mmCIF file of C-alpha atoms in Angstrom:
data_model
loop_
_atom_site.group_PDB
_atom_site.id
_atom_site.type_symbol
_atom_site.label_atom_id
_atom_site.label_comp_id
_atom_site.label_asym_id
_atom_site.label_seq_id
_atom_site.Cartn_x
_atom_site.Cartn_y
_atom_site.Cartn_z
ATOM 1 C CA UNK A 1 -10.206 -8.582 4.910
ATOM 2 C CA UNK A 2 -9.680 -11.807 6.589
ATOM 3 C CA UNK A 3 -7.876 -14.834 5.059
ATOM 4 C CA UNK A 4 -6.510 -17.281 7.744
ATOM 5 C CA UNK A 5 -5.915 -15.294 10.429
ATOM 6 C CA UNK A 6 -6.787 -16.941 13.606
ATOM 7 C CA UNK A 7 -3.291 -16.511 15.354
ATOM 8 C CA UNK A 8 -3.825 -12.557 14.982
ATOM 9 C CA UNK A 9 -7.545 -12.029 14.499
ATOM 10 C CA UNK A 10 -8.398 -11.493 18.622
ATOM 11 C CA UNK A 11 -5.598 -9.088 18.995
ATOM 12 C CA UNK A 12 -6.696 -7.301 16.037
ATOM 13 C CA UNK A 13 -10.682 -6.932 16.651
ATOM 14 C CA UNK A 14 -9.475 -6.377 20.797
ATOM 15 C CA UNK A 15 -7.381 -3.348 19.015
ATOM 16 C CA UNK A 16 -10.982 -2.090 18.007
ATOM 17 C CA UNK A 17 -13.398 -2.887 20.657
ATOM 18 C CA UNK A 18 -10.561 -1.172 23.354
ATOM 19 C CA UNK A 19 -10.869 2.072 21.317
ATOM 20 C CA UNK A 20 -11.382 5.173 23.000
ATOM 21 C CA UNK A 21 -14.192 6.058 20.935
ATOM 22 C CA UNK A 22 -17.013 4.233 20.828
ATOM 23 C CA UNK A 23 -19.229 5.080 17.532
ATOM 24 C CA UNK A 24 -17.442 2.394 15.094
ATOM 25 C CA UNK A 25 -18.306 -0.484 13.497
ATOM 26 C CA UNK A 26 -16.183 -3.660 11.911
ATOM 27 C CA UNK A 27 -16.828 -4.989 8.717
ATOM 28 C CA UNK A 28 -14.896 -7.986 8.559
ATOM 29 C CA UNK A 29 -14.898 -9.975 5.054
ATOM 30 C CA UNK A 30 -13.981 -13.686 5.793
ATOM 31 C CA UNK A 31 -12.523 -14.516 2.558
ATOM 32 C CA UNK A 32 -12.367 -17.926 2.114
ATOM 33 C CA UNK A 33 -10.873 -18.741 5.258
ATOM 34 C CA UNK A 34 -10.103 -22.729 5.728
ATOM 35 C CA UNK A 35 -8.999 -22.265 9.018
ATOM 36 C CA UNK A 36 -10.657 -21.102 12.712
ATOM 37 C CA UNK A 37 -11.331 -17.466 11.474
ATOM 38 C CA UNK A 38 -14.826 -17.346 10.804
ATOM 39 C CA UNK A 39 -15.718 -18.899 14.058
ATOM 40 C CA UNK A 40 -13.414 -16.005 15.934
ATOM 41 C CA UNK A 41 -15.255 -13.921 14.167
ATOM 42 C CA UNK A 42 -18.733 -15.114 15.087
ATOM 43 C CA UNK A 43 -18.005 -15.366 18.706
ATOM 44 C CA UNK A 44 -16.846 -11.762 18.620
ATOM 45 C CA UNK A 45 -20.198 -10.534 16.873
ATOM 46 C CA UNK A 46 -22.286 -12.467 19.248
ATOM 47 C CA UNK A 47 -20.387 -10.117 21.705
ATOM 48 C CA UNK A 48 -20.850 -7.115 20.101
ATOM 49 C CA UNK A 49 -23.226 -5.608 17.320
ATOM 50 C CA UNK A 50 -20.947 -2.934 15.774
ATOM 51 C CA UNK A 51 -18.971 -6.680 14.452
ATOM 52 C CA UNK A 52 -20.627 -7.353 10.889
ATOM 53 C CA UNK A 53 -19.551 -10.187 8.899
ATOM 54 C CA UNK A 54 -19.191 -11.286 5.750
ATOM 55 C CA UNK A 55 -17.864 -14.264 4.095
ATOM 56 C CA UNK A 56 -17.082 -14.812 0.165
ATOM 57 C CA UNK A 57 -15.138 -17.074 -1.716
ATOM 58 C CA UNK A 58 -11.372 -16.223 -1.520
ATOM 59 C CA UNK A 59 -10.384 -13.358 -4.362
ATOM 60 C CA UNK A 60 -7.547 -11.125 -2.127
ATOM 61 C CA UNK A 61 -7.293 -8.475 -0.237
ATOM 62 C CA UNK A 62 -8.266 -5.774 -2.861
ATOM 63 C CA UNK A 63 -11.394 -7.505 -3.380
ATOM 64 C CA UNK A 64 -12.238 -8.295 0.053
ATOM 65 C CA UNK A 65 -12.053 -4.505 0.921
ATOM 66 C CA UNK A 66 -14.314 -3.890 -1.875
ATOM 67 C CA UNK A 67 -16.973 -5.773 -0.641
ATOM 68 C CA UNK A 68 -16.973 -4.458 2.591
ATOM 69 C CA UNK A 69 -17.699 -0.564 1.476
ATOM 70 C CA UNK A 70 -20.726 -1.819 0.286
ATOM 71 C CA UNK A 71 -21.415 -2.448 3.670
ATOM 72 C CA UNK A 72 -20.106 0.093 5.598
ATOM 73 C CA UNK A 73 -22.400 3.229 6.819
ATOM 74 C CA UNK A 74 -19.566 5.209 9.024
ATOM 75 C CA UNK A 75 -18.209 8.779 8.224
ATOM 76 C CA UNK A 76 -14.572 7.631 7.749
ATOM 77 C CA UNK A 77 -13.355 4.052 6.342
ATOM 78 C CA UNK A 78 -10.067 2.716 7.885
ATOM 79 C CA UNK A 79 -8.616 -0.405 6.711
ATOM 80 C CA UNK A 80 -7.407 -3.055 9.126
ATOM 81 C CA UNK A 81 -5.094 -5.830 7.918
ATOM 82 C CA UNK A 82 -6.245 -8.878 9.871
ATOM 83 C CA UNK A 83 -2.635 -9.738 11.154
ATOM 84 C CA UNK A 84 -2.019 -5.590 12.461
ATOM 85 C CA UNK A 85 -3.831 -3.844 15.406
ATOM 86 C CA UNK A 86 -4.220 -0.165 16.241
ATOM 87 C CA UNK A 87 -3.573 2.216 18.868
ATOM 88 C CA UNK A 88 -6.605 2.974 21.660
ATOM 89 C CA UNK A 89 -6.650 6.212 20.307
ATOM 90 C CA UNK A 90 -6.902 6.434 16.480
ATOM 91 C CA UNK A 91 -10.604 6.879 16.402
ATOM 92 C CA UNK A 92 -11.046 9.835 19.030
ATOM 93 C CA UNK A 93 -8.349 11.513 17.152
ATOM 94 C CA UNK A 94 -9.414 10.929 14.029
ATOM 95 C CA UNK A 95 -13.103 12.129 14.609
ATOM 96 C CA UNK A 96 -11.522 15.852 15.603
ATOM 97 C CA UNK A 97 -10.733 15.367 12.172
ATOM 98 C CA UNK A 98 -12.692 16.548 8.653
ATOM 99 C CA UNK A 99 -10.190 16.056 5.799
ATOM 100 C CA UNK A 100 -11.207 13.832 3.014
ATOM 101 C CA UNK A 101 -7.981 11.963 3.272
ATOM 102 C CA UNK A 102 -6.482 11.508 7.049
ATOM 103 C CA UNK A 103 -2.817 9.988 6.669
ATOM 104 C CA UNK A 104 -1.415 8.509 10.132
ATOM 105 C CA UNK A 105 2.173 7.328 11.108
ATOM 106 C CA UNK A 106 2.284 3.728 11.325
ATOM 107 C CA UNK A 107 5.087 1.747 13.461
ATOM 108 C CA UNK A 108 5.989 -1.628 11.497
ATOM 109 C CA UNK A 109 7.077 -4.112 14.239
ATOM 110 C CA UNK A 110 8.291 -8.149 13.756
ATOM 111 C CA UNK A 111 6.195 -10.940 16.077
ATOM 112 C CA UNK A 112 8.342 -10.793 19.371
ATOM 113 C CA UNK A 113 8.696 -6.656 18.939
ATOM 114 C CA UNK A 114 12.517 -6.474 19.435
ATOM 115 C CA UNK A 115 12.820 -4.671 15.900
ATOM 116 C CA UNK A 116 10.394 -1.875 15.230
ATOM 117 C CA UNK A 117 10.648 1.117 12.434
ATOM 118 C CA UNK A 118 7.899 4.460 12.277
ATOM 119 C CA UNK A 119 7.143 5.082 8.773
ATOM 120 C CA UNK A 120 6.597 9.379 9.215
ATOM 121 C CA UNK A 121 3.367 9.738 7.079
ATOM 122 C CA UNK A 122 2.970 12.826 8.594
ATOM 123 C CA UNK A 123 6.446 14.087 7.196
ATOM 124 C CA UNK A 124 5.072 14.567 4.080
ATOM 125 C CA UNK A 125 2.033 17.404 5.665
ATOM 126 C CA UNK A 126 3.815 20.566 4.523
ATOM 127 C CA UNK A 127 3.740 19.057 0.805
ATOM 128 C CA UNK A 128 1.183 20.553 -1.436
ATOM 129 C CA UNK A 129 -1.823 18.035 -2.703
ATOM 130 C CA UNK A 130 0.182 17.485 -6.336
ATOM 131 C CA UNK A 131 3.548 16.717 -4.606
ATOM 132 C CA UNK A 132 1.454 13.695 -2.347
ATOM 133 C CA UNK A 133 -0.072 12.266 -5.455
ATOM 134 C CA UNK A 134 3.057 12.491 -7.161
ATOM 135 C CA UNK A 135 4.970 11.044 -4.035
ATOM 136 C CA UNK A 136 2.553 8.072 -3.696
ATOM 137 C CA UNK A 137 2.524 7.196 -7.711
ATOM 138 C CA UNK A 138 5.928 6.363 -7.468
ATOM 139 C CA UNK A 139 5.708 4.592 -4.021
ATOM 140 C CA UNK A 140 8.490 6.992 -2.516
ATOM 141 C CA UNK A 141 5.227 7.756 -0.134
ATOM 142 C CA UNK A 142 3.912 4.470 0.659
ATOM 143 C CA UNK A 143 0.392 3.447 -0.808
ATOM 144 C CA UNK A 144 -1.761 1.344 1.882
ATOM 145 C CA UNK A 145 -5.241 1.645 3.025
ATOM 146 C CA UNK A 146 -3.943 1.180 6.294
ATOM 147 C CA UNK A 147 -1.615 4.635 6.141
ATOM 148 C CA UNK A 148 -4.710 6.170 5.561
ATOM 149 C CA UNK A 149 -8.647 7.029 6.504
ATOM 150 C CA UNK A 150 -10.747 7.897 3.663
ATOM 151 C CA UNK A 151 -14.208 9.742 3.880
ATOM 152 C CA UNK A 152 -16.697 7.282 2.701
ATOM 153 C CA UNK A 153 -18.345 9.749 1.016
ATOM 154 C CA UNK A 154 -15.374 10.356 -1.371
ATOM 155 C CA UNK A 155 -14.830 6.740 -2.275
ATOM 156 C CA UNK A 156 -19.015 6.008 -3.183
ATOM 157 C CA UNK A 157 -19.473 9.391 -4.965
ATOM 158 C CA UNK A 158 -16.103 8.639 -7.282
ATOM 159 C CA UNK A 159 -16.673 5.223 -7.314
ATOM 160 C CA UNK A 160 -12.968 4.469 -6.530
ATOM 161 C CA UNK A 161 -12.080 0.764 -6.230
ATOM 162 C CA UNK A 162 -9.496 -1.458 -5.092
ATOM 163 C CA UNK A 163 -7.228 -3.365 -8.011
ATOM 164 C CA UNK A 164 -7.297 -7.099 -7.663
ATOM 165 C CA UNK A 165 -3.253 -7.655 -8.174
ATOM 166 C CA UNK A 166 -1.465 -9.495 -5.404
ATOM 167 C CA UNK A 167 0.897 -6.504 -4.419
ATOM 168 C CA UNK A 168 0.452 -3.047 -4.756
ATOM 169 C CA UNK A 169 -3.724 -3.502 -5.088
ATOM 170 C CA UNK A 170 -3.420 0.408 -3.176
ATOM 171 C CA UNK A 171 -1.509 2.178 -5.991
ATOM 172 C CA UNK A 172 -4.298 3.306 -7.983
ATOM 173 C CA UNK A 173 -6.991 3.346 -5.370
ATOM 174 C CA UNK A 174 -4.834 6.096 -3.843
ATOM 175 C CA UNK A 175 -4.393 7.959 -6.815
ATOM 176 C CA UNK A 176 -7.506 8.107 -7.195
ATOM 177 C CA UNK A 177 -8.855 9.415 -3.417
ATOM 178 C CA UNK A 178 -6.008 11.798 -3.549
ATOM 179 C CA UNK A 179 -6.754 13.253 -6.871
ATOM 180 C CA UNK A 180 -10.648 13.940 -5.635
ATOM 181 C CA UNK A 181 -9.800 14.778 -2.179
ATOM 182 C CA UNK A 182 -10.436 18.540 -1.720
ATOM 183 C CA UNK A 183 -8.136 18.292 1.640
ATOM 184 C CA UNK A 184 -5.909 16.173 2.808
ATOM 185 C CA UNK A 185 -4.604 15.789 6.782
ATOM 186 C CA UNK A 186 -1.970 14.007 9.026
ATOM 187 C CA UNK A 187 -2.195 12.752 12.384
ATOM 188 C CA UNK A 188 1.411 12.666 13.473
ATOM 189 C CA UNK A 189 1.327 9.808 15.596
ATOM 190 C CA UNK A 190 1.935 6.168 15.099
ATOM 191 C CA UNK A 191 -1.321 5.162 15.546
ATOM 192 C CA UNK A 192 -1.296 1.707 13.015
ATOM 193 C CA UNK A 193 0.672 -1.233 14.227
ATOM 194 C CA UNK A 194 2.113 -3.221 11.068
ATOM 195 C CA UNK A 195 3.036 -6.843 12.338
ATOM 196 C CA UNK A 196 6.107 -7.895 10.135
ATOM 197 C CA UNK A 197 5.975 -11.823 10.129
ATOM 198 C CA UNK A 198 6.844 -14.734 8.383
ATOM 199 C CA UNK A 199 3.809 -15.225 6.692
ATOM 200 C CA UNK A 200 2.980 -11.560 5.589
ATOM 201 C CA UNK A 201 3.173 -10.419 2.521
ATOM 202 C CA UNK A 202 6.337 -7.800 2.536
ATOM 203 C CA UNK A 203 8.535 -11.029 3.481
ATOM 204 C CA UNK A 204 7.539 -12.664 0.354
ATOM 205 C CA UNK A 205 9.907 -12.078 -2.533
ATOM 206 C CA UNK A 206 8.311 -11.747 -5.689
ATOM 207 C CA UNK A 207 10.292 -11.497 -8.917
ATOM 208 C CA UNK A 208 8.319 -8.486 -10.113
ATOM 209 C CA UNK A 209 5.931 -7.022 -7.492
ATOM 210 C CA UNK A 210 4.954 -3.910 -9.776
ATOM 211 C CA UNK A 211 5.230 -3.644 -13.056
ATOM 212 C CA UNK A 212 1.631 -4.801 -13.913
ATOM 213 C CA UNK A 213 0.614 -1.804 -11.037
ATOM 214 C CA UNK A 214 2.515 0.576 -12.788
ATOM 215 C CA UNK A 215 1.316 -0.002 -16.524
ATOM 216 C CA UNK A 216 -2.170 -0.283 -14.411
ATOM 217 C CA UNK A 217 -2.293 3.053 -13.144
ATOM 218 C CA UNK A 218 -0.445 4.623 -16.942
ATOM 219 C CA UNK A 219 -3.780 3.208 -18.245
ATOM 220 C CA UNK A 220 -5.911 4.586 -15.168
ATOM 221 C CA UNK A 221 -4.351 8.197 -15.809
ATOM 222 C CA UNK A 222 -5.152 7.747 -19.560
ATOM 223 C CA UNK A 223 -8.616 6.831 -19.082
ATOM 224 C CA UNK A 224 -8.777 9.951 -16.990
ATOM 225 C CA UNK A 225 -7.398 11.946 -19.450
ATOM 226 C CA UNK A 226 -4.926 13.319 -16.858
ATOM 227 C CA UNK A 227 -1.730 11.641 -18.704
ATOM 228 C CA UNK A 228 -0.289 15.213 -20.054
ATOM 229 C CA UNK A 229 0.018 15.925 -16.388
ATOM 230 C CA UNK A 230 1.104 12.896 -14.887
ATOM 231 C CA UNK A 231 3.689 11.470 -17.734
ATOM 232 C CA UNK A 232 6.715 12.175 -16.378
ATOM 233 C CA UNK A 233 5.773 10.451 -12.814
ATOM 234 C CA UNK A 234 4.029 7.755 -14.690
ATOM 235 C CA UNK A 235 7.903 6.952 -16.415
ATOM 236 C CA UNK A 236 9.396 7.651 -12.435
ATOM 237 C CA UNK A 237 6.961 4.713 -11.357
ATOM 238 C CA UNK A 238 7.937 2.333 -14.361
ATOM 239 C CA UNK A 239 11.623 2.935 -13.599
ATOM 240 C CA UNK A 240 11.133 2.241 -9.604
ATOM 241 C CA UNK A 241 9.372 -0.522 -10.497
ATOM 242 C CA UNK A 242 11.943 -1.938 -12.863
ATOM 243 C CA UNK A 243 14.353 -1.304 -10.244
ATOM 244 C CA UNK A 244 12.167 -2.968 -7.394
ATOM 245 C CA UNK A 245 12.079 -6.283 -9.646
ATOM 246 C CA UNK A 246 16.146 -5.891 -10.427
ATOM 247 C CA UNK A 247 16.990 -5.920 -6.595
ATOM 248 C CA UNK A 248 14.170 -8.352 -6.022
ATOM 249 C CA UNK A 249 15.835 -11.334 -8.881
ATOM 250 C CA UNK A 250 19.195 -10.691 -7.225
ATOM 251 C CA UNK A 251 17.864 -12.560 -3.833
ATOM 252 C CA UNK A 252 16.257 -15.484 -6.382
ATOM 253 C CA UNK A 253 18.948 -16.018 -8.997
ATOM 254 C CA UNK A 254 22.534 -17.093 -9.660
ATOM 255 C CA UNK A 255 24.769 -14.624 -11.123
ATOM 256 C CA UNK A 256 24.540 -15.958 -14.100
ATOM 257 C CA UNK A 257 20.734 -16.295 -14.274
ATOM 258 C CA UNK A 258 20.615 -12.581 -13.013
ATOM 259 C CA UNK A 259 21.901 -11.463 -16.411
ATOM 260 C CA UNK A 260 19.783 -13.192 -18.406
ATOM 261 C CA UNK A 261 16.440 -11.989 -16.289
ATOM 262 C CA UNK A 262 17.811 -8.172 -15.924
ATOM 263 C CA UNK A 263 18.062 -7.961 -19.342
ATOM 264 C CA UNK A 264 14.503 -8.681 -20.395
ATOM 265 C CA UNK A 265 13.636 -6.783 -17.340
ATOM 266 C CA UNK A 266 15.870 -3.776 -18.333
ATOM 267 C CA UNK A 267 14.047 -4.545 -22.072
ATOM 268 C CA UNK A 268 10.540 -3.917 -20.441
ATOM 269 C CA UNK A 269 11.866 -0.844 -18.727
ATOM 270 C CA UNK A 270 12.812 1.093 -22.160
ATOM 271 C CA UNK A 271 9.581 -0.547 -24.070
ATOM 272 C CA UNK A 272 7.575 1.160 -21.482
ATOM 273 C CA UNK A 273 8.737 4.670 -20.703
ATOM 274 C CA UNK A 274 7.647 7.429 -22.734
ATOM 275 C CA UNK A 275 10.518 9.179 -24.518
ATOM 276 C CA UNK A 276 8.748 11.927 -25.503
ATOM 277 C CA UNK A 277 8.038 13.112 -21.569
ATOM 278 C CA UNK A 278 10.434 13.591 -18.605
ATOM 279 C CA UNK A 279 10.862 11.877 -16.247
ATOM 280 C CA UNK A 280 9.886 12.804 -12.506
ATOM 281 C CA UNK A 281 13.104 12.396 -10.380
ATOM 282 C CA UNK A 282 12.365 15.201 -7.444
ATOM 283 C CA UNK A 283 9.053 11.978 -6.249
ATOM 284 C CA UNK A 284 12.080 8.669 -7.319
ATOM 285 C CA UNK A 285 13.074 7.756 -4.184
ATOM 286 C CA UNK A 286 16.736 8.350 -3.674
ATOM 287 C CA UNK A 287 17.485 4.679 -4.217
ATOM 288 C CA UNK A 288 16.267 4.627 -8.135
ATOM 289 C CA UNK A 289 17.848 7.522 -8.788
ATOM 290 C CA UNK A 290 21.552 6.390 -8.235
ATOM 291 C CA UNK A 291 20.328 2.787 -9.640
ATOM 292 C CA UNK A 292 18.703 4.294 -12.875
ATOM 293 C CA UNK A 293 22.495 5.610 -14.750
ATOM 294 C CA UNK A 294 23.633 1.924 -14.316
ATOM 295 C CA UNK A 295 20.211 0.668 -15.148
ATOM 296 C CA UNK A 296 20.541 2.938 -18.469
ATOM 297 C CA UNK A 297 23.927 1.979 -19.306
ATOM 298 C CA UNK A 298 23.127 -2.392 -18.256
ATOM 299 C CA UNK A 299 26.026 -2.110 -15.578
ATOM 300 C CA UNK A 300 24.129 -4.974 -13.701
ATOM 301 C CA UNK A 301 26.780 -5.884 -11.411
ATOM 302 C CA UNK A 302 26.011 -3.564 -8.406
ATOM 303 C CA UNK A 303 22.503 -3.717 -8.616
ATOM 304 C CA UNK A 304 23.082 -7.406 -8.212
ATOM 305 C CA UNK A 305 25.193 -6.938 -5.378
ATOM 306 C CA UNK A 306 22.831 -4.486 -3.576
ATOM 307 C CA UNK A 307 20.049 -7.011 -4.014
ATOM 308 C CA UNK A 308 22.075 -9.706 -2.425
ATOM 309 C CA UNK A 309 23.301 -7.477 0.168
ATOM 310 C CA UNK A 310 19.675 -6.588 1.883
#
């Protein structure tokens, strides 16, 4: 997906074309872009025929990706953020792969790289299938197409789509790829480059970044009928994301504000969960579960202070 991009968009397609391996092909989805973009993008397919392009009004990212696997005729589907690169060598290694799902390490670095973090994907490869889909309901194992190549197979023959909501548009679409995969593999290598920047979307603070995904995917398992099984990590995710919005107000409101947003939020928490089911704390991340007593009990005052803290 590409949405106004042109300070990143050669280092990302250059991250492609310098592969490796040489049987791939780019399906980039200009989606509405108002600025230089599209014309990047048409000087780098009059390069190169494996560059295919797109362009559609602007909708987001989880719509942009949808339209492109219409398009797309490879074995595996990876998905590029238009702002990221990837290493020379993800390709060749992942075609000695033949999992349906192919998780790789990805190193998250800001502009100038003087801070830089791996995210381990691959810690999680001596988990069995259930523990993964549990782990990446409840975010503790982080969603993203780009963690992630998918057989294209798996995604056309299921029909599995994208969500359209601004954050989190991943959570069910890998739910639902993990659930059908028959295997599942790691490449334990930070092979994905996430560029950390002012204008990407994990700087942007939003109030409540996943409580519509979490009632979302309670209504995907439903429709499923796989709720019996999944109940007690559907109430996990609905606390984490309670949590996730209680940290997030703390950065975008007074004190006294706080109180008066946690409570509704704390409100929407209890109205949601499903008291007659556990609830999953061995996939909670370890961060919800010492938030969650206080949460239970309204001691807001040192959530408030952690959120002002980070």
């Amino acid at each position: 997906p590409v949405y106004n991009a042109e300070k990143y968009l050669k280092r990302t397609i250059k991250s492609v074309i310098n592969q490796n391996y040489e049987e791939w092909e780019i399906i980039a989805v200009n989606d509405g872009s108002t600025d230089n973009s599209l014309n990047i993008l048409q000087e780098f397919s009059e390069l190169d025929s494996r560059i295919h392009i797109i362009s559609k009004e602007n909708s987001g990212a989880g719509a942009a990706r949808n339209e492109g696997l219409k398009y797309a005729k490879g074995e595996y589907v990876v998905f590029l953020d238009s702002d990221d690169y990837i290493s020379k060598e993800y390709f060749s290694l992942l075609s000695k792969k033949n999992e349906d799902v192919v998780f790789v390490d990805v190193m998250r670095k800001n502009e100038d790289s003087s801070k830089y973090s791996i995210e381990k994907m691959s810690k999680y490869r001596n988990y069995c299938k259930e523990d993964i889909i549990r782990f990446q309901m409840t975010g503790e194992m982080p969603w993203g197409g780009c963690r992630k190549a998918v057989k294209r197979n798996l995604i056309l023959n299921n029909k599995i789509l994208y969500s359209e909501h601004q954050v989190g548009e991943e959570a069910i679409y890998s739910f639902e790829i993990l659930n059908k995969a028959e295997n599942i593999g790691f490449i334990d290598k930070p092979l994905y480059c996430y560029n950390v920047h002012d204008g990407s979307l994990s700087r942007t603070i939003l109030e409540d970044p996943w409580g519509d995904v979490s009632l979302a995917l309670k209504d995907k398992v439903k429709q499923q009928d796989l709720y019996n099984k999944y109940s007690s990590t559907i109430n996990s995710f609905i606390i984490v994301a309670g949590i996730v919005s209680l940290i997030n107000m703390a950065k975008l409101y007074s004190w006294k504000e706080y109180v008066i947003h946690a409570k509704r939020k704390i409100k929407w928490i209890k109205e949601n969960l499903d008291v007659t089911t556990e609830i999953d704390f061995k996939h909670m991340n370890k961060k919800a579960r010492i938030l969650y007593p206080f949460v239970k009990i309204q001691i807001l005052y040192p959530i408030y202070l952690l959120g002002r803290m980070r």
